[in-house]
C-alpha atoms as an extended CHARMM CRD file, in Angstrom:
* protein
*
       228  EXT
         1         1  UNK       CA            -22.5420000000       -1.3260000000       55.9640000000  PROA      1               0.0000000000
         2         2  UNK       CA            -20.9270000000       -2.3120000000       52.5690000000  PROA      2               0.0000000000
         3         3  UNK       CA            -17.8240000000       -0.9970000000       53.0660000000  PROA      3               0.0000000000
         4         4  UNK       CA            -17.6970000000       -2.9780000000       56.3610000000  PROA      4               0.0000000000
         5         5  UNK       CA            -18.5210000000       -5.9860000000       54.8250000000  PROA      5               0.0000000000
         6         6  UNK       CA            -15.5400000000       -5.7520000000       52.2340000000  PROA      6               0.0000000000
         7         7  UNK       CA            -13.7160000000       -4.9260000000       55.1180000000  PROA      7               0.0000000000
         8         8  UNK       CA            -14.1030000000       -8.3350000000       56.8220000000  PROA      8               0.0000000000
         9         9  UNK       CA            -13.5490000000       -9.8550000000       53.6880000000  PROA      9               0.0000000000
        10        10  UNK       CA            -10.3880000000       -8.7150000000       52.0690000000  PROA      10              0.0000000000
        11        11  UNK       CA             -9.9000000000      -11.7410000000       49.5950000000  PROA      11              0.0000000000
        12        12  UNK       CA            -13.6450000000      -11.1510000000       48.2640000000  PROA      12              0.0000000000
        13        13  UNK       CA            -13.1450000000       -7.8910000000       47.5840000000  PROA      13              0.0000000000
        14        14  UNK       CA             -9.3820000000       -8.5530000000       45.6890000000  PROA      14              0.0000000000
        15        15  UNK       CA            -11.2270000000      -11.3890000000       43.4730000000  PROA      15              0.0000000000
        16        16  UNK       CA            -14.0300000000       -8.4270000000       42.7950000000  PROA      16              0.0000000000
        17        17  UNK       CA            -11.9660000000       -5.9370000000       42.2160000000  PROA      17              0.0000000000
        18        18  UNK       CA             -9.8180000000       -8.5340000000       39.3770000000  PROA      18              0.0000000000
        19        19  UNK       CA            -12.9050000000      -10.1640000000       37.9490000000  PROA      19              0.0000000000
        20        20  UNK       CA            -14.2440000000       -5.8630000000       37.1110000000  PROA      20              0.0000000000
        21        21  UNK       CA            -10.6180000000       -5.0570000000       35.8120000000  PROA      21              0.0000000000
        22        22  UNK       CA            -10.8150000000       -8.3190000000       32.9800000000  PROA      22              0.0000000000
        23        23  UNK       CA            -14.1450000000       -7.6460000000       32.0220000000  PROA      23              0.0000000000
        24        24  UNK       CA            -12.8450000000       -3.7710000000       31.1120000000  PROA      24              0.0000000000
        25        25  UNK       CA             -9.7970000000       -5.1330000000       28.9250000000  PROA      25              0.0000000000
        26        26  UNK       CA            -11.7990000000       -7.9870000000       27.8020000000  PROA      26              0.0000000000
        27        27  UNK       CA            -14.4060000000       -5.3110000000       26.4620000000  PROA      27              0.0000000000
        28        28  UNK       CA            -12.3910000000       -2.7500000000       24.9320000000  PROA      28              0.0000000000
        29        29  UNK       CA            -11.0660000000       -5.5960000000       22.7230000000  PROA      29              0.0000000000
        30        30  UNK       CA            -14.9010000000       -6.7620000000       21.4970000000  PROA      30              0.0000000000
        31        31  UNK       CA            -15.8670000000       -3.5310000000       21.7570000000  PROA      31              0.0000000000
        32        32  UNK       CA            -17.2790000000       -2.6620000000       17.9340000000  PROA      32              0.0000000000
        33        33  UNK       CA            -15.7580000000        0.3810000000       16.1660000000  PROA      33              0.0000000000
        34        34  UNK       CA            -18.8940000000        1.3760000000       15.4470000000  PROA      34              0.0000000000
        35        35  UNK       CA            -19.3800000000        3.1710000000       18.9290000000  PROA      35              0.0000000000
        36        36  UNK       CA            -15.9390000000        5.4400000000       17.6250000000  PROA      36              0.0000000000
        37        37  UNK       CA            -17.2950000000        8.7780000000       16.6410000000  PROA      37              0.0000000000
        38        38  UNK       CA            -16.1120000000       10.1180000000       12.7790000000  PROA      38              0.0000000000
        39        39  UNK       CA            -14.0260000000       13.1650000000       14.1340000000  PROA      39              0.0000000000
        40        40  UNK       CA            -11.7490000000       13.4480000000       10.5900000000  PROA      40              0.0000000000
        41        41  UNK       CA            -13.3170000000       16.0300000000        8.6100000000  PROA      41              0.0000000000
        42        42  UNK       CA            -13.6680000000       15.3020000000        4.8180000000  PROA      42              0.0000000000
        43        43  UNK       CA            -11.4600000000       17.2010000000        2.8950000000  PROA      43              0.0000000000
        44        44  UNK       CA            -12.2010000000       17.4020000000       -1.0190000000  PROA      44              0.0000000000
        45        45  UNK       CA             -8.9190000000       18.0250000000       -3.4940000000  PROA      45              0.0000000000
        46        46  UNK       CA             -9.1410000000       20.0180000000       -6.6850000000  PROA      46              0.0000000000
        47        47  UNK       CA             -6.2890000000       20.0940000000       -9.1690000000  PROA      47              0.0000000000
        48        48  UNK       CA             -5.4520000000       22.4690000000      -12.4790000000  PROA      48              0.0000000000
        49        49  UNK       CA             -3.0520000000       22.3690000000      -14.4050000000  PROA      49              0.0000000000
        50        50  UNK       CA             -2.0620000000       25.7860000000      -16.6800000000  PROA      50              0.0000000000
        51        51  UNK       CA              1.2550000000       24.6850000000      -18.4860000000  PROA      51              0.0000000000
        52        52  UNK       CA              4.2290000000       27.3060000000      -19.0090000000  PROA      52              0.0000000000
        53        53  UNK       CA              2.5610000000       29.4300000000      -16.7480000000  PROA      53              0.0000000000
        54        54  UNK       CA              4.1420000000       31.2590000000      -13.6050000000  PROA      54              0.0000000000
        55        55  UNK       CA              2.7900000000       30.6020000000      -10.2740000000  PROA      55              0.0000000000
        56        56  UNK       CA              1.5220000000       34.6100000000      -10.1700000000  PROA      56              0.0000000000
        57        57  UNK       CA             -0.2590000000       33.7270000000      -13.6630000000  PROA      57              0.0000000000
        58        58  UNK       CA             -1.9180000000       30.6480000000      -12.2260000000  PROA      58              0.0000000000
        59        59  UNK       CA             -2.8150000000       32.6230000000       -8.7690000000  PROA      59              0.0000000000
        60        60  UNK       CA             -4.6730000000       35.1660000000      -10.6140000000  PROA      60              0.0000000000
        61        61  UNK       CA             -6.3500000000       32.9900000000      -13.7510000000  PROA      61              0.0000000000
        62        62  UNK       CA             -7.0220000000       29.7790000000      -12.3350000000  PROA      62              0.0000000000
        63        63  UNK       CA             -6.7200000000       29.6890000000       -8.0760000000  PROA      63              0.0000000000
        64        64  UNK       CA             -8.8250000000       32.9890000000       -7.4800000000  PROA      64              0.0000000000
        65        65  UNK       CA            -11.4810000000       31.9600000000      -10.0310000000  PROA      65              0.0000000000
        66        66  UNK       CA            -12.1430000000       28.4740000000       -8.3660000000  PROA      66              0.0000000000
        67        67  UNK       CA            -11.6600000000       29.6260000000       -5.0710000000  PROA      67              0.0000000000
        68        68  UNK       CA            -14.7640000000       32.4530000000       -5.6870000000  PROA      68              0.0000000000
        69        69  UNK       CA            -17.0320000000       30.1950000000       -7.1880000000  PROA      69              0.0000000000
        70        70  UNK       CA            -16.1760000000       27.9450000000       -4.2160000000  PROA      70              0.0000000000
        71        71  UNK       CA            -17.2170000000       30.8110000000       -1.2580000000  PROA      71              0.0000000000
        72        72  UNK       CA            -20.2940000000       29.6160000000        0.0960000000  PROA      72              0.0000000000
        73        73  UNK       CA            -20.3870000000       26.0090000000       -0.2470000000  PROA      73              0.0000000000
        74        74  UNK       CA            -22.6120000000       24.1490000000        2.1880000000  PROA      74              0.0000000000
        75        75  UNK       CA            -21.0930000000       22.6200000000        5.0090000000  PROA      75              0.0000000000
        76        76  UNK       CA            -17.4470000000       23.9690000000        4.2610000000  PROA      76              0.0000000000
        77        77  UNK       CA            -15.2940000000       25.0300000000        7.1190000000  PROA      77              0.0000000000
        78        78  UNK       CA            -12.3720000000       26.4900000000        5.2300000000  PROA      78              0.0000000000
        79        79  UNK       CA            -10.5230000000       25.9670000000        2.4850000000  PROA      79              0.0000000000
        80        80  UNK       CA             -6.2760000000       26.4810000000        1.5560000000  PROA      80              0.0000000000
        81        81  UNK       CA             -4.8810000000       26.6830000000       -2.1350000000  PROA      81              0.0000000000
        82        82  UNK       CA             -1.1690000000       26.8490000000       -3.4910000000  PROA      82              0.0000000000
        83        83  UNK       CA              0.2870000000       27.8610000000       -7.0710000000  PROA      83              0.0000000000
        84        84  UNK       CA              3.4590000000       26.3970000000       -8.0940000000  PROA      84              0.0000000000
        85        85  UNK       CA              5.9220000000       27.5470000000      -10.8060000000  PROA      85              0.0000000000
        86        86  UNK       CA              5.1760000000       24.3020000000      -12.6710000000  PROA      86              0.0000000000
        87        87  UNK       CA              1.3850000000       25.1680000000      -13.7650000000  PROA      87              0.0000000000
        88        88  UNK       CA              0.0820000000       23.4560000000      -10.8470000000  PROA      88              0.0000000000
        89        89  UNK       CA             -3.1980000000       24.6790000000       -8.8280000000  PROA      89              0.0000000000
        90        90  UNK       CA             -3.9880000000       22.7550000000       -5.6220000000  PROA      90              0.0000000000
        91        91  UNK       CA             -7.2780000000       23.2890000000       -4.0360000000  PROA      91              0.0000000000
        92        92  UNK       CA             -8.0450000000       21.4390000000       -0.3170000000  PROA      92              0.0000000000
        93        93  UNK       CA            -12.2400000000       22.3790000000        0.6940000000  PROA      93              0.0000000000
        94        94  UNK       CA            -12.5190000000       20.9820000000        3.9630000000  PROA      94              0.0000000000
        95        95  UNK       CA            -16.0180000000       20.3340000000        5.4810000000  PROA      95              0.0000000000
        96        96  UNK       CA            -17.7380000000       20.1120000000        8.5020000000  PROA      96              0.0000000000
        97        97  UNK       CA            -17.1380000000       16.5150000000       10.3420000000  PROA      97              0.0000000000
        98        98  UNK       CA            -20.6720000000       14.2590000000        9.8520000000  PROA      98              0.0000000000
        99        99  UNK       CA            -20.1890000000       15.5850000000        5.8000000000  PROA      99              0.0000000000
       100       100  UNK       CA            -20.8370000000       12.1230000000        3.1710000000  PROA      100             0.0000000000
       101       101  UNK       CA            -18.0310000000       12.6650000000        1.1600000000  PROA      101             0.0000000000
       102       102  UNK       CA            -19.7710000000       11.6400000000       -1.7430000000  PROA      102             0.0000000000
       103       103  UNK       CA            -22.1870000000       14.6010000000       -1.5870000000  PROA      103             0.0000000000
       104       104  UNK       CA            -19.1570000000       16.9820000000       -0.4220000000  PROA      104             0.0000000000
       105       105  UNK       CA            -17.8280000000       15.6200000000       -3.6320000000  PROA      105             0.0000000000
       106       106  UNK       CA            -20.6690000000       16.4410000000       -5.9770000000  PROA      106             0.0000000000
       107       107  UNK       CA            -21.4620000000       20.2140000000       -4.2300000000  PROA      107             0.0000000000
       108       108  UNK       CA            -17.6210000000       21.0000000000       -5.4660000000  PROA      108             0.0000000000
       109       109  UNK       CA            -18.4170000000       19.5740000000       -9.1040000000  PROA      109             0.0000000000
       110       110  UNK       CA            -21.4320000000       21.6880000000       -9.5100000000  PROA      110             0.0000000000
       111       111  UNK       CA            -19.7980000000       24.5150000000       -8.5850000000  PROA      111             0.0000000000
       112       112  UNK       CA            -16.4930000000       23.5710000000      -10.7140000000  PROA      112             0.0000000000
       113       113  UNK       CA            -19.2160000000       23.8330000000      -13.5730000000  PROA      113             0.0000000000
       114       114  UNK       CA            -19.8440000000       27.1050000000      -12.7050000000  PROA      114             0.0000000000
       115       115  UNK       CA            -15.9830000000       28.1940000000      -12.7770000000  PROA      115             0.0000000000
       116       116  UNK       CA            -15.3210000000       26.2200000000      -16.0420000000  PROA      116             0.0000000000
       117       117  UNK       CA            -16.6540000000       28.9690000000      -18.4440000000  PROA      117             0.0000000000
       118       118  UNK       CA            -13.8330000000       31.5580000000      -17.1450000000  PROA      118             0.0000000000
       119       119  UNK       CA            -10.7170000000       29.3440000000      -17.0990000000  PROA      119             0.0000000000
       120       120  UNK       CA             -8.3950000000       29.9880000000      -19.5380000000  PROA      120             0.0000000000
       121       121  UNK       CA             -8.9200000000       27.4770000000      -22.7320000000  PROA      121             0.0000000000
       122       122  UNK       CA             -5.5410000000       25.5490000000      -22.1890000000  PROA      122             0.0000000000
       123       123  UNK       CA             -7.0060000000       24.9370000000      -18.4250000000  PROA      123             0.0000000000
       124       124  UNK       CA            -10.1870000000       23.8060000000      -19.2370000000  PROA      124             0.0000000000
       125       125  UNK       CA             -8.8270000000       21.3670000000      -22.3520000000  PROA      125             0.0000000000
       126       126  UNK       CA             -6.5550000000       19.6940000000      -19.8730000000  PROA      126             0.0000000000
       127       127  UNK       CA             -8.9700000000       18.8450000000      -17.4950000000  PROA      127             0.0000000000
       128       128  UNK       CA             -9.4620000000       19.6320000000      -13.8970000000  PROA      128             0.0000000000
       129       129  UNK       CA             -8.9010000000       16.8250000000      -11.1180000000  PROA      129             0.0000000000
       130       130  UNK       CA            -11.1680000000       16.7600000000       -7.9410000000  PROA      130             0.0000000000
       131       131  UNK       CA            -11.1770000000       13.4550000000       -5.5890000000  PROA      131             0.0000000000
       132       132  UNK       CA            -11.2250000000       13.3920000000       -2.0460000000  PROA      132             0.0000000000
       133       133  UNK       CA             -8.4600000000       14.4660000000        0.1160000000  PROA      133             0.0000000000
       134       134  UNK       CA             -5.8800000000       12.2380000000        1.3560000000  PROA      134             0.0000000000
       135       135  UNK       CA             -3.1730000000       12.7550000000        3.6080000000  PROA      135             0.0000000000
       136       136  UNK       CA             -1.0550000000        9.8970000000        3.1020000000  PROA      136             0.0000000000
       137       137  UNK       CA             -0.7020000000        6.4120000000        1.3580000000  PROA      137             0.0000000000
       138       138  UNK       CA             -1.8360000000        3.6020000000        2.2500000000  PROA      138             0.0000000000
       139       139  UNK       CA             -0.4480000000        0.7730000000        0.4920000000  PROA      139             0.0000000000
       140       140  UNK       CA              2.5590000000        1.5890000000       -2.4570000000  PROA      140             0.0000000000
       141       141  UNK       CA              2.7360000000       -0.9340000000       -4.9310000000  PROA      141             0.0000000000
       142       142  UNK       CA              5.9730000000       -1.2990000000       -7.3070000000  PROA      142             0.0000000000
       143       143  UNK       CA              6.0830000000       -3.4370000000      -10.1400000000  PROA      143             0.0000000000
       144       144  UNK       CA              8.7310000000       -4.2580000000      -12.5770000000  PROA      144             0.0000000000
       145       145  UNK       CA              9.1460000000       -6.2790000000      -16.3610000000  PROA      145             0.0000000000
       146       146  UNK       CA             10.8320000000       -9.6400000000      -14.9970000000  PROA      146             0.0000000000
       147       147  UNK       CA             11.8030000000      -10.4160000000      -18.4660000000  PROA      147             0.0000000000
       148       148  UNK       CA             12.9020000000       -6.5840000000      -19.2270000000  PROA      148             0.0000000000
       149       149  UNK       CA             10.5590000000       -6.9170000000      -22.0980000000  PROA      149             0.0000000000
       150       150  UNK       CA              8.6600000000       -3.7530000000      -20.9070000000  PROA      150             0.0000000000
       151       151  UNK       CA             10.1970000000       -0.4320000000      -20.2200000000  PROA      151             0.0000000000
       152       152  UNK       CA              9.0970000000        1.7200000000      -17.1550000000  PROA      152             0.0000000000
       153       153  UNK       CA              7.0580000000        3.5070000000      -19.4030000000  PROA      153             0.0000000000
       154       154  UNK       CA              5.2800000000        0.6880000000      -20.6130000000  PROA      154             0.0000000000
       155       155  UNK       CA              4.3000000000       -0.6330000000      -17.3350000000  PROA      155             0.0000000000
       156       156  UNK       CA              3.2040000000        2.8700000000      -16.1630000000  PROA      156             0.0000000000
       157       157  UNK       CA              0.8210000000        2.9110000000      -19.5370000000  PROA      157             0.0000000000
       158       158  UNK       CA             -0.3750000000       -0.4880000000      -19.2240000000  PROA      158             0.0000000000
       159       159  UNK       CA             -1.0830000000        0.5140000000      -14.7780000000  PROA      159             0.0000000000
       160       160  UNK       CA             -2.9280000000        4.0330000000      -16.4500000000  PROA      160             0.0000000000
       161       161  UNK       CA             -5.0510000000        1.9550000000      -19.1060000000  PROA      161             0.0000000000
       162       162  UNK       CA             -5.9070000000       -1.2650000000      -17.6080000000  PROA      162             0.0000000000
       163       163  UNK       CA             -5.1480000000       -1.4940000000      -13.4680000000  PROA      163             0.0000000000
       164       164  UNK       CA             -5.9670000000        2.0640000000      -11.9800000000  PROA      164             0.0000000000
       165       165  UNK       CA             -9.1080000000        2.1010000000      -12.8150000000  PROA      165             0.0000000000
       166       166  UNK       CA            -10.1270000000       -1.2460000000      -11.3310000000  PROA      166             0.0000000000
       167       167  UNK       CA             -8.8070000000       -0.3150000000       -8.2080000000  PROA      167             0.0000000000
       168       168  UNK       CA            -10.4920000000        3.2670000000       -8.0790000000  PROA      168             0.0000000000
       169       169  UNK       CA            -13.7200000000        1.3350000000       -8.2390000000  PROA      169             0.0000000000
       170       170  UNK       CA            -12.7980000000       -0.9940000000       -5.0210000000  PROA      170             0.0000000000
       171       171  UNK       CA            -15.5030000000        0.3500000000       -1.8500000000  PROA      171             0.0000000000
       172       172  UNK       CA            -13.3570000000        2.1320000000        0.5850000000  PROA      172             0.0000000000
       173       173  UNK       CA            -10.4970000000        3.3940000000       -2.0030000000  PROA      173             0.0000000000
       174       174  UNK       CA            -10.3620000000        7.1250000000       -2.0310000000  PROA      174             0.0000000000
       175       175  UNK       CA             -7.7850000000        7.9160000000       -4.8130000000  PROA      175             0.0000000000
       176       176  UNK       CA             -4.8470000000        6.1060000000       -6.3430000000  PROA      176             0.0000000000
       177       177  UNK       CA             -2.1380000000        7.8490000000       -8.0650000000  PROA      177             0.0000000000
       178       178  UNK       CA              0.3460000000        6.0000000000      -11.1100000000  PROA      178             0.0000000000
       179       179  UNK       CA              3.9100000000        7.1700000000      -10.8750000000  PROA      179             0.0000000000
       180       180  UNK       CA              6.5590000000        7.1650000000      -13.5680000000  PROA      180             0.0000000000
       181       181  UNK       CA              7.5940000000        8.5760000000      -16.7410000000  PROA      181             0.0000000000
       182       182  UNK       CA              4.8150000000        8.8760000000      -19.5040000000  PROA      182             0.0000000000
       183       183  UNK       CA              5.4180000000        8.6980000000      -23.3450000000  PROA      183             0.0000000000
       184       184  UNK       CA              5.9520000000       12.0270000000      -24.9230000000  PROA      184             0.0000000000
       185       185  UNK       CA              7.1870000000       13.4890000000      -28.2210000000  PROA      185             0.0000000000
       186       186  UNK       CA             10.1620000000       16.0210000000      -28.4970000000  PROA      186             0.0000000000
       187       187  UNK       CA             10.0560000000       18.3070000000      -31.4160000000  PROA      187             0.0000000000
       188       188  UNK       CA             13.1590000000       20.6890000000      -32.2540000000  PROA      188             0.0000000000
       189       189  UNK       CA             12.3580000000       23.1810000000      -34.5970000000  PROA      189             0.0000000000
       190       190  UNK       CA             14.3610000000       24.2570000000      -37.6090000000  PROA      190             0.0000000000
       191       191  UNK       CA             14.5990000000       27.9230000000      -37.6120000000  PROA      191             0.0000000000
       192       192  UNK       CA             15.9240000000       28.5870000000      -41.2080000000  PROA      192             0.0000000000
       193       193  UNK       CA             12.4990000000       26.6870000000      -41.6890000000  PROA      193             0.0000000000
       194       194  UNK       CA             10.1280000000       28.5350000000      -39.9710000000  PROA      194             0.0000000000
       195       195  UNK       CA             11.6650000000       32.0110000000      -41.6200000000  PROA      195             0.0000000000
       196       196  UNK       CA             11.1140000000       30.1700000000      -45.3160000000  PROA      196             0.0000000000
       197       197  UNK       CA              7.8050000000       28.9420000000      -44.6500000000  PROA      197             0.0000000000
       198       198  UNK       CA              6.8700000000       32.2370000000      -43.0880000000  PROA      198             0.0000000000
       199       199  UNK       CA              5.4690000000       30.3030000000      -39.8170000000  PROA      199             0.0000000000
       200       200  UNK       CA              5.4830000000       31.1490000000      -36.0750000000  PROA      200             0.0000000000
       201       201  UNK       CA              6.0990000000       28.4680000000      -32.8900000000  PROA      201             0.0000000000
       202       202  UNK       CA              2.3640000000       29.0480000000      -32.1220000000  PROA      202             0.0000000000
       203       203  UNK       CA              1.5460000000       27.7770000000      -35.4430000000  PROA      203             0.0000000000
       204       204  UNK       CA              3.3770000000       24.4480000000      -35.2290000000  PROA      204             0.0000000000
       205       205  UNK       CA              1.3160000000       24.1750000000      -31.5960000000  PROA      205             0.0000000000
       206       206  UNK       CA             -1.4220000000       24.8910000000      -33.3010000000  PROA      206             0.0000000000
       207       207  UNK       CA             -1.1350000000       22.2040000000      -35.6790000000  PROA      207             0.0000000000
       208       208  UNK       CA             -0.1130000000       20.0170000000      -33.2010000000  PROA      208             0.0000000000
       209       209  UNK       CA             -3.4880000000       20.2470000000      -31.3190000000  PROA      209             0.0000000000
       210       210  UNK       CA             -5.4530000000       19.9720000000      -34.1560000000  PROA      210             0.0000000000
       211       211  UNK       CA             -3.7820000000       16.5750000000      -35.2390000000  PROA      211             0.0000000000
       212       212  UNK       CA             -3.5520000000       14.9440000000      -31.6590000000  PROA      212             0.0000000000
       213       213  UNK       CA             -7.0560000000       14.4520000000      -30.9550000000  PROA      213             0.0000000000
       214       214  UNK       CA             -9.1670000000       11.1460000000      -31.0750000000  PROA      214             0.0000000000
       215       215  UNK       CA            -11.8810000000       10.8700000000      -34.0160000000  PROA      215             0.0000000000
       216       216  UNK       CA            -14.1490000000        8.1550000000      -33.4090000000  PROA      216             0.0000000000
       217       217  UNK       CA            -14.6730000000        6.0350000000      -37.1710000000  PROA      217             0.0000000000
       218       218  UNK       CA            -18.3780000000        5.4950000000      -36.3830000000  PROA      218             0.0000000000
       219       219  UNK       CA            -21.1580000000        4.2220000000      -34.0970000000  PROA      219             0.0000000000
       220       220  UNK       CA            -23.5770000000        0.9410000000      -33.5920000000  PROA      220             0.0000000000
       221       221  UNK       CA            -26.6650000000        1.2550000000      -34.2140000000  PROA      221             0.0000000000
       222       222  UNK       CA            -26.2970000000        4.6390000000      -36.4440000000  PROA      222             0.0000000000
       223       223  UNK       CA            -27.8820000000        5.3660000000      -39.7630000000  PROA      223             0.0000000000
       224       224  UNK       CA            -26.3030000000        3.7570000000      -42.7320000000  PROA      224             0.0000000000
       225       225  UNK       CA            -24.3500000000        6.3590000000      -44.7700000000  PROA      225             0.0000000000
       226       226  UNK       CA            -25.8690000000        7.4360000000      -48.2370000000  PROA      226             0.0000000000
       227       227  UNK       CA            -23.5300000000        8.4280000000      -51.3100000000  PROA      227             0.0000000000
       228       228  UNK       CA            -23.1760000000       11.6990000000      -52.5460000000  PROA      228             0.0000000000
């Protein structure tokens, strides 16, 4: 009986059949991307760095140490980890889709805590990254010194001290990353020296690390000193 009656009525059922088709692409354009399911799993990134080490050293002192205290995390699906000949540990803990990457986030720092204690001391001094996962950039930024009154190492210090930051703290920013060279000190050593002096290379590092540290000159709101 329908059919019959768009049949008859060929031009009806054309304008129909037009006026259904523009309401579909007119919806998929209004339609809010709210009603798109979150199918990217949440992927969390841990980084060490052991320096002068081989990437067999940093497999078996740093990657397999993480990795154990890792085994069991709630909501993980897998993770993958590399060692490089630079020092460099790479951890990537993947979790299930659905996971709030914030609380992803803090499960892997509590169990970094537990890890921490049986890193080697040079690992744990340096620090140990985590952020979540990214697979690619967004937005690259390059700035330069119009003027040439800053160096590329100046403007990578002043992006580290006083820009990077700022923009880590922007809702929706997942990690930023400075490039460039940073400022470093080269020391050459004076053999002839080190015989007279009676000294070893590991005791100018030593004395290195014991002089490049930050010492706070005092507090507010602390007790006045007393003499003697």
């Amino acid at each position: 009986m329908l059919s019959k009656f768009f049949l008859d009525r060929p031009v009806l059922s054309w304008v129909i059949a037009i006026m259904i088709i523009a309401a579909g692409v007119l919806g998929i354009y209004f339609l809010p991307v709210s009603q798109y399911p979150n199918l990217a799993p949440p992927s969390i990134m841990v980084m060490a760095f052991y320096p002068g080490a081989s990437a067999e050293t940093v497999e078996n002192s740093v990657t397999q140490i993480i990795e154990q205290k890792m085994t069991g995390l709630e909501d993980m699906i897998y993770m993958s980890a590399t060692s490089d000949s630079a020092g460099t540990c790479m951890l990537e803990l993947t979790f299930a889709p659905g996971t709030d990457p914030d609380v992803a986030w803090s499960k892997v720092q509590n169990k970094l805590q537990l890890a921490m204690a049986h890193l080697p001391e040079v690992v744990q001094r340096t620090g140990i990254e985590v952020g979540k996962a990214t697979k690619n950039y967004l937005l690259a930024v390059g700035l330069i010194s119009e003027d040439n009154s800053m160096s590329g190492i100046d403007i990578r210090d002043y992006l580290a001290s006083n820009i990077d930051k700022v923009i880590s703290r922007v809702p929706g920013v997942g990690e930023t990353q400075v490039m460039g060279f940073e400022h470093a000190m080269r020391i050459w050593l004076n053999p002839d020296k080190l015989s007279n002096y009676h000294m070893k290379i590991e005791d100018v590092v030593m004395g290195l690390r014991a002089y490049n540290v930050e010492v706070s000159a005092g507090q507010f709101g602390g007790a006045p000193a007393v003499k003697g």
